[in-house]
mmCIF file of C-alpha atoms in Angstrom:
data_model
loop_
_atom_site.group_PDB
_atom_site.id
_atom_site.type_symbol
_atom_site.label_atom_id
_atom_site.label_comp_id
_atom_site.label_asym_id
_atom_site.label_seq_id
_atom_site.Cartn_x
_atom_site.Cartn_y
_atom_site.Cartn_z
ATOM 1 C CA MET A 676 141.384 -34.361 161.748
ATOM 2 C CA LYS A 677 137.800 -33.922 162.935
ATOM 3 C CA LYS A 678 135.843 -31.618 160.652
ATOM 4 C CA SER A 679 134.104 -28.544 162.018
ATOM 5 C CA PRO A 680 130.604 -29.409 163.250
ATOM 6 C CA LEU A 681 127.486 -28.494 161.326
ATOM 7 C CA GLU A 682 123.913 -28.439 162.603
ATOM 8 C CA LEU A 683 122.792 -31.380 160.490
ATOM 9 C CA SER A 684 124.284 -34.579 159.093
ATOM 10 C CA LEU A 685 122.265 -36.149 156.275
ATOM 11 C CA ILE A 686 123.130 -39.830 155.920
ATOM 12 C CA LEU A 687 121.991 -41.180 152.566
ATOM 13 C CA LEU A 688 121.981 -44.969 152.123
ATOM 14 C CA SER A 689 122.496 -46.309 148.601
ATOM 15 C CA HIS A 690 122.347 -49.756 147.032
ATOM 16 C CA ASN A 691 122.068 -50.389 143.286
ATOM 17 C CA ARG A 692 119.238 -47.990 142.409
ATOM 18 C CA LEU A 693 120.375 -45.151 140.165
ATOM 19 C CA GLU A 694 117.195 -43.222 139.411
ATOM 20 C CA PRO A 695 115.894 -43.379 143.007
ATOM 21 C CA ILE A 696 119.216 -42.152 144.413
ATOM 22 C CA LYS A 697 119.216 -39.275 141.905
ATOM 23 C CA ARG A 698 115.702 -38.338 142.993
ATOM 24 C CA ALA A 699 116.653 -38.467 146.689
ATOM 25 C CA VAL A 700 119.771 -36.350 146.130
ATOM 26 C CA LYS A 701 117.801 -33.759 144.140
ATOM 27 C CA SER A 702 115.262 -33.428 146.953
ATOM 28 C CA ILE A 703 118.086 -32.878 149.458
ATOM 29 C CA PHE A 704 119.615 -30.050 147.436
ATOM 30 C CA ASP A 705 116.185 -28.570 146.679
ATOM 31 C CA PHE A 706 114.643 -28.607 150.149
ATOM 32 C CA VAL A 707 117.305 -28.681 152.894
ATOM 33 C CA GLU A 708 117.886 -25.127 154.140
ATOM 34 C CA THR A 709 120.007 -25.702 157.266
ATOM 35 C CA PRO A 710 123.793 -25.905 156.758
ATOM 36 C CA ALA A 711 124.473 -29.621 156.483
ATOM 37 C CA GLU A 712 126.889 -32.298 155.453
ATOM 38 C CA LEU A 713 125.789 -35.075 153.121
ATOM 39 C CA ILE A 714 127.252 -38.477 153.975
ATOM 40 C CA ILE A 715 126.685 -41.112 151.300
ATOM 41 C CA ILE A 716 127.056 -44.745 152.319
ATOM 42 C CA ASP A 717 126.992 -47.026 149.295
ATOM 43 C CA ASP A 718 126.725 -50.766 149.813
ATOM 44 C CA ASN A 719 128.340 -52.485 146.846
ATOM 45 C CA SER A 720 126.472 -50.740 144.019
ATOM 46 C CA LEU A 721 127.265 -51.087 140.335
ATOM 47 C CA PRO A 722 130.055 -48.903 138.863
ATOM 48 C CA GLU A 723 127.542 -46.608 137.131
ATOM 49 C CA ILE A 724 125.962 -45.714 140.464
ATOM 50 C CA LYS A 725 129.301 -45.284 142.211
ATOM 51 C CA ASN A 726 130.434 -42.923 139.450
ATOM 52 C CA TYR A 727 127.293 -40.839 139.916
ATOM 53 C CA LEU A 728 127.815 -40.682 143.690
ATOM 54 C CA LYS A 729 131.420 -39.587 143.187
ATOM 55 C CA SER A 730 130.199 -36.719 140.978
ATOM 56 C CA ILE A 731 128.044 -35.090 143.690
ATOM 57 C CA LYS A 732 129.518 -31.787 144.870
ATOM 58 C CA PRO A 733 128.604 -29.445 147.751
ATOM 59 C CA ALA A 734 126.012 -26.835 146.828
ATOM 60 C CA LYS A 735 123.386 -24.649 148.467
ATOM 61 C CA ALA A 736 122.929 -25.699 152.129
ATOM 62 C CA VAL A 737 125.044 -28.838 151.669
ATOM 63 C CA LYS A 738 128.488 -27.603 152.695
ATOM 64 C CA ARG A 739 130.409 -30.841 152.280
ATOM 65 C CA VAL A 740 129.928 -34.307 150.832
ATOM 66 C CA ILE A 741 131.503 -37.408 152.391
ATOM 67 C CA ARG A 742 131.387 -40.814 150.684
ATOM 68 C CA HIS A 743 132.043 -44.333 151.882
ATOM 69 C CA PHE A 744 131.878 -47.376 149.603
ATOM 70 C CA PHE A 745 131.538 -50.967 150.755
ATOM 71 C CA HIS A 746 132.650 -53.663 148.312
ATOM 72 C CA ASP A 747 132.012 -56.947 150.125
ATOM 73 C CA GLY A 748 128.369 -57.474 149.192
ATOM 74 C CA ILE A 749 127.129 -57.931 152.763
ATOM 75 C CA ASN A 750 124.447 -55.219 152.342
ATOM 76 C CA SER A 751 123.829 -54.521 156.032
ATOM 77 C CA ILE A 752 121.680 -51.480 156.752
ATOM 78 C CA SER A 753 122.843 -51.444 160.389
ATOM 79 C CA ARG A 754 126.488 -51.391 159.326
ATOM 80 C CA SER A 755 125.774 -48.639 156.797
ATOM 81 C CA ARG A 756 124.001 -46.507 159.391
ATOM 82 C CA ASN A 757 126.760 -47.007 161.961
ATOM 83 C CA THR A 758 129.417 -46.088 159.399
ATOM 84 C CA GLY A 759 127.537 -42.894 158.596
ATOM 85 C CA ILE A 760 127.182 -42.012 162.266
ATOM 86 C CA ASN A 761 130.907 -42.497 162.853
ATOM 87 C CA LEU A 762 131.714 -40.242 159.888
ATOM 88 C CA SER A 763 129.232 -37.549 160.894
ATOM 89 C CA ASN A 764 129.833 -34.273 162.708
ATOM 90 C CA GLY A 765 126.333 -32.799 162.991
ATOM 91 C CA LYS A 766 124.339 -32.112 166.121
ATOM 92 C CA PHE A 767 121.404 -33.914 164.502
ATOM 93 C CA ILE A 768 121.527 -36.928 162.216
ATOM 94 C CA TYR A 769 118.886 -37.534 159.556
ATOM 95 C CA PHE A 770 118.753 -40.898 157.793
ATOM 96 C CA ILE A 771 117.448 -40.886 154.227
ATOM 97 C CA ALA A 772 117.060 -44.065 152.198
ATOM 98 C CA ASP A 773 117.341 -44.016 148.428
ATOM 99 C CA ASP A 774 113.611 -44.722 148.048
ATOM 100 C CA TYR A 775 112.688 -41.578 150.008
ATOM 101 C CA GLU A 776 112.148 -38.086 148.642
ATOM 102 C CA LEU A 777 112.157 -35.016 150.881
ATOM 103 C CA THR A 778 109.390 -32.433 150.643
ATOM 104 C CA PRO A 779 109.516 -28.647 151.140
ATOM 105 C CA ASP A 780 109.918 -27.527 154.774
ATOM 106 C CA SER A 781 109.970 -31.084 156.162
ATOM 107 C CA THR A 782 113.573 -30.965 157.395
ATOM 108 C CA ARG A 783 113.109 -27.503 158.916
ATOM 109 C CA ILE A 784 109.982 -28.661 160.779
ATOM 110 C CA LEU A 785 111.780 -31.704 162.199
ATOM 111 C CA LEU A 786 114.630 -29.502 163.438
ATOM 112 C CA GLN A 787 112.156 -27.105 165.064
ATOM 113 C CA SER A 788 110.480 -30.059 166.758
ATOM 114 C CA MET A 789 113.811 -31.243 168.136
ATOM 115 C CA ALA A 790 114.280 -27.872 169.816
ATOM 116 C CA LEU A 791 111.061 -28.162 171.845
ATOM 117 C CA SER A 792 112.560 -30.310 174.611
ATOM 118 C CA THR A 793 115.891 -31.794 175.650
ATOM 119 C CA ARG A 794 114.058 -35.091 176.247
ATOM 120 C CA ILE A 795 113.227 -35.525 172.573
ATOM 121 C CA GLY A 796 115.581 -38.075 171.016
ATOM 122 C CA ILE A 797 113.969 -38.988 167.702
ATOM 123 C CA VAL A 798 111.450 -37.165 165.520
ATOM 124 C CA GLY A 799 110.202 -38.772 162.339
ATOM 125 C CA PRO A 800 107.962 -37.532 159.531
ATOM 126 C CA LEU A 801 104.904 -39.084 158.003
ATOM 127 C CA TYR A 802 105.756 -41.459 155.169
ATOM 128 C CA ILE A 803 103.361 -40.954 152.271
ATOM 129 C CA SER A 804 103.008 -41.951 148.640
ATOM 130 C CA LYS A 805 102.896 -39.516 145.748
ATOM 131 C CA GLU A 806 99.127 -40.068 145.780
ATOM 132 C CA LYS A 807 99.126 -38.843 149.416
ATOM 133 C CA ASP A 808 98.381 -42.289 150.846
ATOM 134 C CA LEU A 809 99.732 -42.504 154.380
ATOM 135 C CA ARG A 810 102.175 -45.407 154.628
ATOM 136 C CA PHE A 811 103.838 -45.112 158.031
ATOM 137 C CA CYS A 812 103.770 -42.907 161.104
ATOM 138 C CA GLY A 813 105.443 -45.003 163.766
ATOM 139 C CA SER A 814 104.492 -48.087 165.751
ATOM 140 C CA ALA A 815 103.821 -49.145 169.327
ATOM 141 C CA LEU A 816 105.714 -52.228 170.533
ATOM 142 C CA ASN A 817 105.123 -54.779 173.264
ATOM 143 C CA ILE A 818 101.781 -53.380 174.376
ATOM 144 C CA GLU A 819 99.259 -56.147 175.092
ATOM 145 C CA SER A 820 96.283 -54.056 176.264
ATOM 146 C CA PHE A 821 96.333 -51.046 173.960
ATOM 147 C CA PRO A 822 93.110 -48.970 174.202
ATOM 148 C CA GLU A 823 91.400 -48.458 170.878
ATOM 149 C CA ARG A 824 90.656 -44.807 170.355
ATOM 150 C CA LYS A 825 90.470 -42.259 167.609
ATOM 151 C CA ILE A 826 92.963 -39.425 167.372
ATOM 152 C CA SER A 827 91.607 -36.136 166.128
ATOM 153 C CA PHE A 828 93.524 -33.825 163.846
ATOM 154 C CA GLU A 829 93.746 -31.388 166.769
ATOM 155 C CA ASP A 830 95.606 -34.051 168.763
ATOM 156 C CA LEU A 831 98.081 -34.360 165.916
ATOM 157 C CA ILE A 832 98.595 -30.682 165.224
ATOM 158 C CA ASN A 833 102.070 -30.769 166.774
ATOM 159 C CA MET A 834 103.448 -34.247 167.523
ATOM 160 C CA PHE A 835 102.381 -37.541 168.984
ATOM 161 C CA GLU A 836 104.481 -40.079 170.838
ATOM 162 C CA VAL A 837 105.298 -43.505 169.397
ATOM 163 C CA ASP A 838 107.662 -46.300 170.344
ATOM 164 C CA HIS A 839 109.414 -46.565 167.004
ATOM 165 C CA ILE A 840 110.024 -44.384 163.983
ATOM 166 C CA THR A 841 113.000 -43.574 161.796
ATOM 167 C CA GLY A 842 114.020 -40.057 160.909
ATOM 168 C CA MET A 843 116.017 -37.332 162.663
ATOM 169 C CA ILE A 844 118.038 -38.345 165.726
ATOM 170 C CA LYS A 845 119.919 -36.247 168.288
ATOM 171 C CA ARG A 846 123.627 -37.128 168.480
ATOM 172 C CA GLU A 847 123.402 -37.433 172.266
ATOM 173 C CA VAL A 848 121.096 -40.412 171.728
ATOM 174 C CA PHE A 849 123.890 -42.477 170.179
ATOM 175 C CA ASP A 850 126.265 -41.517 172.983
ATOM 176 C CA LYS A 851 123.858 -43.004 175.533
ATOM 177 C CA ALA A 852 121.962 -45.746 173.695
ATOM 178 C CA GLY A 853 124.778 -46.927 171.456
ATOM 179 C CA LEU A 854 124.772 -47.656 167.738
ATOM 180 C CA TYR A 855 122.600 -50.030 165.719
ATOM 181 C CA ASP A 856 122.939 -53.738 166.453
ATOM 182 C CA GLU A 857 124.606 -55.142 163.332
ATOM 183 C CA ARG A 858 123.266 -58.633 163.985
ATOM 184 C CA PHE A 859 119.994 -57.391 162.505
ATOM 185 C CA ALA A 860 119.999 -57.451 158.706
ATOM 186 C CA LEU A 861 116.845 -55.449 158.020
ATOM 187 C CA ARG A 862 113.689 -54.061 159.658
ATOM 188 C CA GLN A 863 114.140 -55.056 163.301
ATOM 189 C CA GLU A 864 117.334 -53.049 163.745
ATOM 190 C CA ASP A 865 115.446 -49.771 164.059
ATOM 191 C CA MET A 866 112.857 -51.177 166.479
ATOM 192 C CA ASP A 867 115.658 -52.560 168.637
ATOM 193 C CA PHE A 868 117.384 -49.173 168.585
ATOM 194 C CA SER A 869 114.172 -47.296 169.392
ATOM 195 C CA LEU A 870 113.553 -49.488 172.426
ATOM 196 C CA ARG A 871 117.050 -48.758 173.761
ATOM 197 C CA VAL A 872 116.483 -45.051 173.151
ATOM 198 C CA LYS A 873 113.337 -45.088 175.273
ATOM 199 C CA GLN A 874 115.106 -47.078 177.975
ATOM 200 C CA GLU A 875 117.572 -44.175 178.218
ATOM 201 C CA GLY A 876 114.701 -41.794 178.932
ATOM 202 C CA PHE A 877 114.358 -40.121 175.539
ATOM 203 C CA LYS A 878 111.034 -39.444 173.826
ATOM 204 C CA ILE A 879 110.216 -40.572 170.284
ATOM 205 C CA PHE A 880 107.685 -38.620 168.256
ATOM 206 C CA CYS A 881 106.074 -38.511 164.864
ATOM 207 C CA GLN A 882 105.636 -35.002 163.493
ATOM 208 C CA PRO A 883 102.593 -34.996 161.185
ATOM 209 C CA ARG A 884 103.425 -31.559 159.799
ATOM 210 C CA ALA A 885 106.500 -33.044 158.116
ATOM 211 C CA ALA A 886 106.339 -35.700 155.415
ATOM 212 C CA VAL A 887 108.578 -37.569 153.008
ATOM 213 C CA TYR A 888 107.550 -39.477 149.925
ATOM 214 C CA HIS A 889 108.169 -43.208 150.171
ATOM 215 C CA HIS A 890 108.422 -44.854 146.765
ATOM 216 C CA ARG A 891 107.517 -48.329 147.934
ATOM 217 C CA ASP A 892 107.276 -49.722 144.403
ATOM 218 C CA ILE A 893 111.074 -49.771 144.273
ATOM 219 C CA GLY A 894 111.565 -51.005 147.843
ATOM 220 C CA SER A 895 113.919 -53.868 148.640
ATOM 221 C CA ASN A 896 112.586 -57.416 148.552
ATOM 222 C CA VAL A 897 112.741 -59.033 151.983
ATOM 223 C CA VAL A 898 113.284 -62.753 152.204
ATOM 224 C CA ALA A 899 110.760 -64.303 154.602
ATOM 225 C CA HIS A 900 113.405 -66.422 156.340
ATOM 226 C CA ASP A 901 115.555 -63.346 157.008
ATOM 227 C CA MET A 902 112.578 -61.505 158.498
ATOM 228 C CA GLN A 903 111.731 -64.434 160.763
ATOM 229 C CA SER A 904 115.338 -64.709 161.943
ATOM 230 C CA ALA A 905 115.512 -60.980 162.701
ATOM 231 C CA LEU A 906 112.221 -61.061 164.582
ATOM 232 C CA ALA A 907 113.354 -64.047 166.635
ATOM 233 C CA LEU A 908 116.575 -62.249 167.569
ATOM 234 C CA TYR A 909 114.646 -59.110 168.520
ATOM 235 C CA ARG A 910 112.270 -61.054 170.770
ATOM 236 C CA LEU A 911 115.104 -62.975 172.397
ATOM 237 C CA LYS A 912 117.159 -59.854 173.048
ATOM 238 C CA HIS A 913 114.315 -57.932 174.690
ATOM 239 C CA ASN A 914 112.410 -60.873 176.229
ATOM 240 C CA ILE A 915 109.327 -60.025 174.193
ATOM 241 C CA THR A 916 106.719 -62.636 173.356
ATOM 242 C CA LYS A 917 103.949 -60.488 171.872
ATOM 243 C CA PHE A 918 103.767 -57.463 169.610
ATOM 244 C CA LYS A 919 100.953 -55.074 168.902
ATOM 245 C CA PHE A 920 101.681 -52.623 166.133
ATOM 246 C CA PHE A 921 100.374 -49.089 165.919
ATOM 247 C CA LYS A 922 98.598 -48.428 162.644
ATOM 248 C CA ILE A 923 96.900 -45.453 161.166
ATOM 249 C CA ALA A 924 94.022 -45.720 158.763
ATOM 250 C CA THR A 925 94.846 -44.423 155.301
ATOM 251 C CA THR A 926 92.863 -42.635 152.677
ATOM 252 C CA PRO A 927 93.784 -41.715 149.078
ATOM 253 C CA ALA A 928 94.239 -38.195 147.762
ATOM 254 C CA LEU A 929 94.968 -36.443 151.032
ATOM 255 C CA SER A 930 95.056 -32.675 151.135
ATOM 256 C CA ASN A 931 98.495 -31.077 151.358
ATOM 257 C CA ASP A 932 98.133 -30.296 155.051
ATOM 258 C CA PHE A 933 96.807 -33.817 155.804
ATOM 259 C CA GLN A 934 93.635 -32.488 157.444
ATOM 260 C CA GLY A 935 90.687 -34.820 157.676
ATOM 261 C CA LEU A 936 92.707 -38.026 158.009
ATOM 262 C CA PRO A 937 90.886 -40.810 159.867
ATOM 263 C CA TYR A 938 93.657 -41.424 162.385
ATOM 264 C CA THR A 939 92.876 -44.478 164.493
ATOM 265 C CA TYR A 940 94.578 -47.069 166.573
ATOM 266 C CA GLU A 941 93.976 -50.521 165.113
#
């Protein structure tokens, strides 16, 4: 039987990292205020981690917890995301990896941003380190003559459009653009999805007033051959021969409201 819908579905992806997943779960219970369901997709973790995930109970804004465990060792992020989507009931879907940590108000701000226009399909936060280094804010794809220009803080006070970012996604987007392509093992699956989202007429934005901590020191190792294979598949699928990525200059020890950042296209 289909469960009653909630405003938000939080899909938490887990693979063999106990302390990071505990930190991510704590941030969800501490900082999510909107009634939500927590969907945990675990990809063949050790028994200790599975036992911890089984112990998580609904509390505060998290009204129910759903778990799905894979045991085949394939470790496909696209498959994990698609499984979470198919289990979800929320109007908005928010992907959280186990090396992310939510911050106060970030989820509320993303939801408010979603409400600004029916054309908005994806809104992502800034990804920063604990030292307030800016690590990711979206990218621009397949743009060969991209004008170099500076972006002032005033330009960024609300949102700015990008071609690719991960974060909160409207359910309608999956109905029209489809799910993630499971042929991609890692990295290119979200760029492929973002391109299909834009082809359906949706907008993709980064919201600089929202941020999550990205603990890159415990990030997954990516085998170079796997990355090259994924990139080749992405280019073949979309008939793309050149990329130009959108970057933002970073600076250490940012203020809490991120003012004064030297945002630039590079």
